[in-house]
Amino acid sequence: MMGPLLIGLYVFVLAVFVGVEIITKIPPTLHTPLMSGANAISGITLVGSLTTATSGDTKISSILGLIAIIFATINVVGGFLVTNRMLGMFGSRSKR
Amino acid sequence: MSELLAPVVIPLLYLLSAVLFILGIKGLTGVRTARRGNMLAAIAMLIAVVTTLLELGVVDYRWILAGLVIGSAIGAIAAVRVEMTGMPQLVALFNGFGGGASALVAGSIVWGTIVEPSATGTAAVLLDGAHAAITAALSMFIGAITLTGSLIAFLKLQGTIGGKPTILPARHAINALFFLGCVGAGFYLCFVAVEPGQIALATSALAMLSLLVGVLFVIPIGGADMPVIISFLNSLSGLAASMTGFVLGNNLLIISGALVGASGLILTQIMCVAMNRPFTNVLFSGFGGDSGDSEPSEYTNVRSCSPEEGAMILESAQSVVIVPGYGLAVAQAQHVARELGDLLEKRGARVSYAIHPVAGRMPGHMNVLLAEADVDYEKLVEMDRINPEFKTTDAVLVVGANDVVNPAAETDPKSAIAGMPILQVYNAGTVMVIKRSLSPGFAGIKNELFERDNTTMIFGDAKEALQELVNELKSISAAA
């Protein structure tokens, strides 16, 4: 009963440490791209939403799943694109 | 092959995706590798989505396709259209969608597993154990708060609702009440309710109360505290995704969510340190409206000069530091600021840009604006590195920044911003401040810098004043 929860907790705590280690090394110049990039990554909940809209009917669970997919996809696609756009500007020195 | 798919290949693909996410974020530690890092993270996401579809096997893809197409279109249009000055709004909005998605997934799971099949029993039993039920409730709670909190932050940043803190009477009591309501509804949902109808009711109540808590929690927070609150909401959206991962037993969601949660928390902490305010103070004090609306404070000994005189000061300076603030973003003055910087460099001066950590409305906002205007990122200098250099700087040009250059933070222990680290521009030979009027910044206090003997004000709109400085400098060059 407690097995999957404990494994999940281990994974969660270790991932937080990995995150802290990497993110403290990111320079302030890149904090906005970090934020929008991290934002896009939090759209990983898309994976969860895909599993909840697999019937194509109009049950409440499917409709909630559909909205979840739309929200998460906006987050993922928009987040990665806008981050890419911003980072392109940082590289503009070589362009000029 | 197919008997290996579910137990081996799928988990390994998820692991690959998690590794690529970590490598992607690692890429962001350097400007040169950042773009590749972002690509890696995007590839990781693609792998995750494809793996999930593979895991699902043959299902009805209509909703999935519709959702992916609609979401991609909206996201892409928003990402391409947004102005760099509007980046904080966009990030806040995307953030809200991420949190909302997590909450919706949890809601959908509750409906799909309990309410629709009319299963009888507590959620703790029906949802694969108590931990799944609790994390589902948490996912709904955190996700819904992130959704409405981010929407309010978006509206504040967009200027649709005022940046001034909206203070409700007895708001702490009201907030506590709603929060307890959420805890109660969550507990009832997980352990008490046994009829599908009761569970549906508890889930709806939890969702509604959480949405309200999100509104109430951001509405009292002032416009200038937005860097903190956006960072915090960012962290929450990650946490919500992690919780969804616990519900689904999916380690990839747990890992990715934890990374985002950590990132948001670190940024929150950096912002709080840069303002010398504990996080609880940002959340609960209702401090920090927007500048501009307040009454001008009493000033004596303020000197002002015309752009023509300002240009002459800059013209003779060997080293110039430009200090951009939120006013520069509002006036869209980043391009003309760069033009001025370039002009001064051509005349042989050393030009750099001093960036205070909380300048702008989100962490790193000024850096993005100046990058958009093609300012070399190596000329952007952080506070700790530039402060020792002000003593040898001939001229400082403050554009649309106020509290972050106020010496009262160091000299007046009773000041509202006492102890906040500032850019020590007062050490420079001459300080020029471009500002519309003498109205106070978000802290609502007078800026002693304006009264210093080496300070002179140039009154006017940031963009127009900078443009005039550029024009004057050009005519000086032409005359010489």
mmCIF file of N, CA, C and O in Angstrom, chain B residues 209-279:
data_model
loop_
_atom_site.group_PDB
_atom_site.id
_atom_site.type_symbol
_atom_site.label_atom_id
_atom_site.label_comp_id
_atom_site.label_asym_id
_atom_site.label_seq_id
_atom_site.Cartn_x
_atom_site.Cartn_y
_atom_site.Cartn_z
ATOM 1 N N LEU B 209 -13.830 26.496 -3.754
ATOM 2 C CA LEU B 209 -13.151 27.180 -2.658
ATOM 3 C C LEU B 209 -11.696 27.475 -3.024
ATOM 4 O O LEU B 209 -11.175 28.558 -2.759
ATOM 5 N N SER B 210 -11.035 26.519 -3.682
ATOM 6 C CA SER B 210 -9.629 26.722 -4.044
ATOM 7 C C SER B 210 -9.503 27.860 -5.053
ATOM 8 O O SER B 210 -8.576 28.674 -4.973
ATOM 9 N N LEU B 211 -10.429 27.910 -6.011
ATOM 10 C CA LEU B 211 -10.396 28.998 -6.992
ATOM 11 C C LEU B 211 -10.514 30.347 -6.277
ATOM 12 O O LEU B 211 -9.814 31.302 -6.594
ATOM 13 N N LEU B 212 -11.408 30.399 -5.283
ATOM 14 C CA LEU B 212 -11.589 31.637 -4.511
ATOM 15 C C LEU B 212 -10.338 31.992 -3.717
ATOM 16 O O LEU B 212 -9.929 33.156 -3.670
ATOM 17 N N VAL B 213 -9.726 30.972 -3.104
ATOM 18 C CA VAL B 213 -8.510 31.229 -2.323
ATOM 19 C C VAL B 213 -7.438 31.844 -3.230
ATOM 20 O O VAL B 213 -6.738 32.784 -2.847
ATOM 21 N N GLY B 214 -7.329 31.336 -4.462
ATOM 22 C CA GLY B 214 -6.350 31.875 -5.402
ATOM 23 C C GLY B 214 -6.570 33.353 -5.658
ATOM 24 O O GLY B 214 -5.634 34.153 -5.646
ATOM 25 N N VAL B 215 -7.832 33.740 -5.855
ATOM 26 C CA VAL B 215 -8.152 35.151 -6.089
ATOM 27 C C VAL B 215 -7.783 35.980 -4.862
ATOM 28 O O VAL B 215 -7.084 36.993 -4.950
ATOM 29 N N LEU B 216 -8.250 35.506 -3.695
ATOM 30 C CA LEU B 216 -8.050 36.279 -2.464
ATOM 31 C C LEU B 216 -6.576 36.410 -2.112
ATOM 32 O O LEU B 216 -6.153 37.383 -1.507
ATOM 33 N N PHE B 217 -5.792 35.410 -2.537
ATOM 34 C CA PHE B 217 -4.394 35.403 -2.120
ATOM 35 C C PHE B 217 -3.556 36.361 -2.968
ATOM 36 O O PHE B 217 -2.630 36.995 -2.468
ATOM 37 N N VAL B 218 -3.922 36.583 -4.203
ATOM 38 C CA VAL B 218 -3.122 37.495 -5.044
ATOM 39 C C VAL B 218 -3.677 38.917 -5.046
ATOM 40 O O VAL B 218 -2.929 39.870 -5.193
ATOM 41 N N ILE B 219 -4.980 39.060 -4.841
ATOM 42 C CA ILE B 219 -5.565 40.393 -4.993
ATOM 43 C C ILE B 219 -4.993 41.442 -4.035
ATOM 44 O O ILE B 219 -4.857 42.610 -4.408
ATOM 45 N N PRO B 220 -4.566 41.079 -2.803
ATOM 46 C CA PRO B 220 -3.988 42.130 -1.964
ATOM 47 C C PRO B 220 -2.530 42.438 -2.271
ATOM 48 O O PRO B 220 -1.929 43.254 -1.585
ATOM 49 N N ILE B 221 -1.940 41.794 -3.279
ATOM 50 C CA ILE B 221 -0.501 41.970 -3.496
ATOM 51 C C ILE B 221 -0.254 43.038 -4.555
ATOM 52 O O ILE B 221 -0.849 43.010 -5.629
ATOM 53 N N GLY B 222 0.606 43.988 -4.225
ATOM 54 C CA GLY B 222 0.835 45.149 -5.079
ATOM 55 C C GLY B 222 1.615 44.820 -6.341
ATOM 56 O O GLY B 222 2.316 43.815 -6.413
ATOM 57 N N GLY B 223 1.473 45.702 -7.337
ATOM 58 C CA GLY B 223 2.117 45.493 -8.631
ATOM 59 C C GLY B 223 3.618 45.273 -8.531
ATOM 60 O O GLY B 223 4.186 44.454 -9.243
ATOM 61 N N ALA B 224 4.267 45.992 -7.612
ATOM 62 C CA ALA B 224 5.717 45.900 -7.540
ATOM 63 C C ALA B 224 6.186 44.609 -6.893
ATOM 64 O O ALA B 224 7.354 44.249 -6.984
ATOM 65 N N ASP B 225 5.301 43.890 -6.229
ATOM 66 C CA ASP B 225 5.677 42.605 -5.650
ATOM 67 C C ASP B 225 5.456 41.461 -6.627
ATOM 68 O O ASP B 225 5.637 40.288 -6.295
ATOM 69 N N MET B 226 5.049 41.807 -7.846
ATOM 70 C CA MET B 226 4.766 40.774 -8.837
ATOM 71 C C MET B 226 5.941 39.824 -9.121
ATOM 72 O O MET B 226 5.710 38.645 -9.331
ATOM 73 N N PRO B 227 7.210 40.315 -9.126
ATOM 74 C CA PRO B 227 8.296 39.353 -9.367
ATOM 75 C C PRO B 227 8.258 38.200 -8.376
ATOM 76 O O PRO B 227 8.516 37.050 -8.733
ATOM 77 N N VAL B 228 7.924 38.509 -7.123
ATOM 78 C CA VAL B 228 7.877 37.458 -6.105
ATOM 79 C C VAL B 228 6.716 36.516 -6.381
ATOM 80 O O VAL B 228 6.853 35.292 -6.361
ATOM 81 N N ILE B 229 5.569 37.116 -6.672
ATOM 82 C CA ILE B 229 4.362 36.304 -6.738
ATOM 83 C C ILE B 229 4.348 35.443 -7.999
ATOM 84 O O ILE B 229 3.915 34.290 -7.983
ATOM 85 N N ILE B 230 4.880 35.969 -9.105
ATOM 86 C CA ILE B 230 4.954 35.156 -10.316
ATOM 87 C C ILE B 230 5.879 33.975 -10.092
ATOM 88 O O ILE B 230 5.599 32.854 -10.502
ATOM 89 N N SER B 231 7.006 34.233 -9.412
ATOM 90 C CA SER B 231 7.933 33.140 -9.130
ATOM 91 C C SER B 231 7.251 32.078 -8.277
ATOM 92 O O SER B 231 7.399 30.870 -8.512
ATOM 93 N N PHE B 232 6.500 32.538 -7.288
ATOM 94 C CA PHE B 232 5.851 31.597 -6.383
ATOM 95 C C PHE B 232 4.775 30.791 -7.111
ATOM 96 O O PHE B 232 4.669 29.572 -6.931
ATOM 97 N N LEU B 233 3.995 31.446 -7.951
ATOM 98 C CA LEU B 233 2.958 30.737 -8.707
ATOM 99 C C LEU B 233 3.598 29.730 -9.657
ATOM 100 O O LEU B 233 3.071 28.634 -9.885
ATOM 101 N N ASN B 234 4.752 30.094 -10.196
ATOM 102 C CA ASN B 234 5.506 29.182 -11.046
ATOM 103 C C ASN B 234 5.839 27.909 -10.274
ATOM 104 O O ASN B 234 5.651 26.787 -10.761
ATOM 105 N N SER B 235 6.302 28.113 -9.053
ATOM 106 C CA SER B 235 6.629 26.981 -8.197
ATOM 107 C C SER B 235 5.395 26.115 -7.943
ATOM 108 O O SER B 235 5.445 24.883 -8.018
ATOM 109 N N LEU B 236 4.259 26.774 -7.686
ATOM 110 C CA LEU B 236 3.023 26.031 -7.400
ATOM 111 C C LEU B 236 2.585 25.193 -8.605
ATOM 112 O O LEU B 236 2.110 24.064 -8.442
ATOM 113 N N SER B 237 2.742 25.755 -9.824
ATOM 114 C CA SER B 237 2.296 24.991 -10.987
ATOM 115 C C SER B 237 3.114 23.704 -11.116
ATOM 116 O O SER B 237 2.599 22.665 -11.531
ATOM 117 N N GLY B 238 4.403 23.780 -10.747
ATOM 118 C CA GLY B 238 5.230 22.579 -10.749
ATOM 119 C C GLY B 238 4.764 21.585 -9.702
ATOM 120 O O GLY B 238 4.642 20.380 -9.955
ATOM 121 N N LEU B 239 4.471 22.120 -8.538
ATOM 122 C CA LEU B 239 4.022 21.268 -7.427
ATOM 123 C C LEU B 239 2.721 20.540 -7.799
ATOM 124 O O LEU B 239 2.547 19.355 -7.513
ATOM 125 N N ALA B 240 1.816 21.279 -8.445
ATOM 126 C CA ALA B 240 0.547 20.674 -8.856
ATOM 127 C C ALA B 240 0.800 19.522 -9.826
ATOM 128 O O ALA B 240 0.175 18.461 -9.728
ATOM 129 N N ALA B 241 1.750 19.717 -10.758
ATOM 130 C CA ALA B 241 2.072 18.647 -11.700
ATOM 131 C C ALA B 241 2.641 17.442 -10.959
ATOM 132 O O ALA B 241 2.309 16.288 -11.261
ATOM 133 N N SER B 242 3.487 17.698 -9.956
ATOM 134 C CA SER B 242 4.042 16.604 -9.149
ATOM 135 C C SER B 242 2.937 15.818 -8.464
ATOM 136 O O SER B 242 2.947 14.585 -8.431
ATOM 137 N N MET B 243 1.972 16.542 -7.895
ATOM 138 C CA MET B 243 0.860 15.883 -7.204
ATOM 139 C C MET B 243 0.084 14.990 -8.177
ATOM 140 O O MET B 243 -0.301 13.875 -7.840
ATOM 141 N N THR B 244 -0.144 15.514 -9.387
ATOM 142 C CA THR B 244 -0.812 14.696 -10.396
ATOM 143 C C THR B 244 0.005 13.434 -10.662
ATOM 144 O O THR B 244 -0.545 12.347 -10.860
ATOM 145 N N GLY B 245 1.337 13.586 -10.660
ATOM 146 C CA GLY B 245 2.214 12.434 -10.833
ATOM 147 C C GLY B 245 2.010 11.394 -9.746
ATOM 148 O O GLY B 245 1.998 10.186 -10.012
ATOM 149 N N PHE B 246 1.821 11.850 -8.512
ATOM 150 C CA PHE B 246 1.557 10.915 -7.406
ATOM 151 C C PHE B 246 0.242 10.177 -7.629
ATOM 152 O O PHE B 246 0.146 8.978 -7.384
ATOM 153 N N VAL B 247 -0.777 10.910 -8.091
ATOM 154 C CA VAL B 247 -2.079 10.275 -8.312
ATOM 155 C C VAL B 247 -1.956 9.187 -9.374
ATOM 156 O O VAL B 247 -2.471 8.085 -9.212
ATOM 157 N N LEU B 248 -1.256 9.516 -10.469
ATOM 158 C CA LEU B 248 -1.173 8.583 -11.580
ATOM 159 C C LEU B 248 -0.065 7.555 -11.401
ATOM 160 O O LEU B 248 0.069 6.637 -12.208
ATOM 161 N N GLY B 249 0.762 7.733 -10.352
ATOM 162 C CA GLY B 249 1.907 6.854 -10.189
ATOM 163 C C GLY B 249 2.906 7.007 -11.321
ATOM 164 O O GLY B 249 3.525 6.049 -11.756
ATOM 165 N N ASN B 250 3.065 8.253 -11.800
ATOM 166 C CA ASN B 250 3.960 8.505 -12.926
ATOM 167 C C ASN B 250 5.166 9.321 -12.456
ATOM 168 O O ASN B 250 5.052 10.494 -12.117
ATOM 169 N N ASN B 251 6.350 8.664 -12.434
ATOM 170 C CA ASN B 251 7.542 9.333 -11.912
ATOM 171 C C ASN B 251 7.987 10.521 -12.750
ATOM 172 O O ASN B 251 8.574 11.466 -12.237
ATOM 173 N N LEU B 252 7.721 10.470 -14.055
ATOM 174 C CA LEU B 252 8.135 11.586 -14.909
ATOM 175 C C LEU B 252 7.451 12.886 -14.463
ATOM 176 O O LEU B 252 8.081 13.936 -14.385
ATOM 177 N N LEU B 253 6.158 12.784 -14.161
ATOM 178 C CA LEU B 253 5.437 13.975 -13.689
ATOM 179 C C LEU B 253 5.994 14.446 -12.357
ATOM 180 O O LEU B 253 6.129 15.647 -12.119
ATOM 181 N N ILE B 254 6.306 13.478 -11.492
ATOM 182 C CA ILE B 254 6.846 13.845 -10.181
ATOM 183 C C ILE B 254 8.169 14.581 -10.347
ATOM 184 O O ILE B 254 8.395 15.639 -9.751
ATOM 185 N N ILE B 255 9.046 14.046 -11.208
ATOM 186 C CA ILE B 255 10.372 14.653 -11.386
ATOM 187 C C ILE B 255 10.255 16.036 -12.022
ATOM 188 O O ILE B 255 10.790 17.028 -11.515
ATOM 189 N N SER B 256 9.544 16.123 -13.137
ATOM 190 C CA SER B 256 9.447 17.412 -13.837
ATOM 191 C C SER B 256 8.802 18.459 -12.947
ATOM 192 O O SER B 256 9.247 19.604 -12.884
ATOM 193 N N GLY B 257 7.734 18.059 -12.266
ATOM 194 C CA GLY B 257 7.066 19.000 -11.370
ATOM 195 C C GLY B 257 7.987 19.471 -10.264
ATOM 196 O O GLY B 257 8.009 20.650 -9.920
ATOM 197 N N ALA B 258 8.795 18.547 -9.729
ATOM 198 C CA ALA B 258 9.728 18.913 -8.652
ATOM 199 C C ALA B 258 10.769 19.898 -9.160
ATOM 200 O O ALA B 258 11.141 20.839 -8.449
ATOM 201 N N LEU B 259 11.248 19.700 -10.391
ATOM 202 C CA LEU B 259 12.237 20.626 -10.959
ATOM 203 C C LEU B 259 11.651 22.033 -11.048
ATOM 204 O O LEU B 259 12.284 23.015 -10.664
ATOM 205 N N VAL B 260 10.431 22.122 -11.557
ATOM 206 C CA VAL B 260 9.784 23.432 -11.703
ATOM 207 C C VAL B 260 9.514 24.040 -10.327
ATOM 208 O O VAL B 260 9.721 25.238 -10.099
ATOM 209 N N GLY B 261 9.058 23.194 -9.403
ATOM 210 C CA GLY B 261 8.807 23.672 -8.047
ATOM 211 C C GLY B 261 10.067 24.252 -7.432
ATOM 212 O O GLY B 261 10.042 25.335 -6.836
ATOM 213 N N ALA B 262 11.195 23.553 -7.602
ATOM 214 C CA ALA B 262 12.468 24.031 -7.056
ATOM 215 C C ALA B 262 12.864 25.339 -7.713
ATOM 216 O O ALA B 262 13.269 26.301 -7.049
ATOM 217 N N SER B 263 12.715 25.407 -9.026
ATOM 218 C CA SER B 263 13.086 26.614 -9.756
ATOM 219 C C SER B 263 12.292 27.817 -9.254
ATOM 220 O O SER B 263 12.849 28.876 -8.958
ATOM 221 N N GLY B 264 10.985 27.639 -9.128
ATOM 222 C CA GLY B 264 10.144 28.739 -8.666
ATOM 223 C C GLY B 264 10.499 29.174 -7.251
ATOM 224 O O GLY B 264 10.548 30.365 -6.952
ATOM 225 N N LEU B 265 10.787 28.196 -6.395
ATOM 226 C CA LEU B 265 11.118 28.541 -5.017
ATOM 227 C C LEU B 265 12.414 29.317 -4.932
ATOM 228 O O LEU B 265 12.531 30.284 -4.177
ATOM 229 N N ILE B 266 13.407 28.907 -5.727
ATOM 230 C CA ILE B 266 14.691 29.607 -5.695
ATOM 231 C C ILE B 266 14.516 31.045 -6.174
ATOM 232 O O ILE B 266 15.015 31.984 -5.556
ATOM 233 N N LEU B 267 13.769 31.216 -7.256
ATOM 234 C CA LEU B 267 13.542 32.571 -7.763
ATOM 235 C C LEU B 267 12.778 33.406 -6.737
ATOM 236 O O LEU B 267 13.080 34.577 -6.519
ATOM 237 N N THR B 268 11.788 32.791 -6.092
ATOM 238 C CA THR B 268 11.033 33.502 -5.059
ATOM 239 C C THR B 268 11.981 34.008 -3.980
ATOM 240 O O THR B 268 11.926 35.163 -3.556
ATOM 241 N N GLN B 269 12.879 33.116 -3.571
ATOM 242 C CA GLN B 269 13.808 33.475 -2.506
ATOM 243 C C GLN B 269 14.755 34.587 -2.955
ATOM 244 O O GLN B 269 14.996 35.543 -2.219
ATOM 245 N N ILE B 270 15.268 34.484 -4.193
ATOM 246 C CA ILE B 270 16.179 35.518 -4.704
ATOM 247 C C ILE B 270 15.474 36.876 -4.708
ATOM 248 O O ILE B 270 16.036 37.892 -4.307
ATOM 249 N N MET B 271 14.216 36.889 -5.146
ATOM 250 C CA MET B 271 13.464 38.140 -5.206
ATOM 251 C C MET B 271 13.242 38.722 -3.814
ATOM 252 O O MET B 271 13.336 39.924 -3.605
ATOM 253 N N CYS B 272 12.916 37.857 -2.854
ATOM 254 C CA CYS B 272 12.680 38.329 -1.487
ATOM 255 C C CYS B 272 13.952 38.903 -0.891
ATOM 256 O O CYS B 272 13.928 39.951 -0.250
ATOM 257 N N VAL B 273 15.085 38.225 -1.104
ATOM 258 C CA VAL B 273 16.357 38.722 -0.583
ATOM 259 C C VAL B 273 16.669 40.078 -1.208
ATOM 260 O O VAL B 273 17.119 41.007 -0.534
ATOM 261 N N ALA B 274 16.375 40.211 -2.505
ATOM 262 C CA ALA B 274 16.680 41.458 -3.199
ATOM 263 C C ALA B 274 15.807 42.602 -2.709
ATOM 264 O O ALA B 274 16.095 43.765 -2.957
ATOM 265 N N MET B 275 14.713 42.294 -2.046
ATOM 266 C CA MET B 275 13.870 43.346 -1.497
ATOM 267 C C MET B 275 13.991 43.426 0.013
ATOM 268 O O MET B 275 13.339 44.253 0.648
ATOM 269 N N ASN B 276 14.811 42.547 0.572
ATOM 270 C CA ASN B 276 14.985 42.462 2.013
ATOM 271 C C ASN B 276 13.654 42.319 2.737
ATOM 272 O O ASN B 276 13.387 42.981 3.726
ATOM 273 N N ARG B 277 12.782 41.495 2.186
ATOM 274 C CA ARG B 277 11.503 41.279 2.860
ATOM 275 C C ARG B 277 11.236 39.803 2.936
ATOM 276 O O ARG B 277 11.392 39.098 1.946
ATOM 277 N N PRO B 278 10.834 39.320 4.109
ATOM 278 C CA PRO B 278 10.493 37.905 4.193
ATOM 279 C C PRO B 278 9.273 37.608 3.330
ATOM 280 O O PRO B 278 8.429 38.476 3.107
ATOM 281 N N PHE B 279 9.205 36.385 2.839
ATOM 282 C CA PHE B 279 8.130 36.008 1.926
ATOM 283 C C PHE B 279 6.750 36.215 2.544
ATOM 284 O O PHE B 279 5.817 36.672 1.886
#
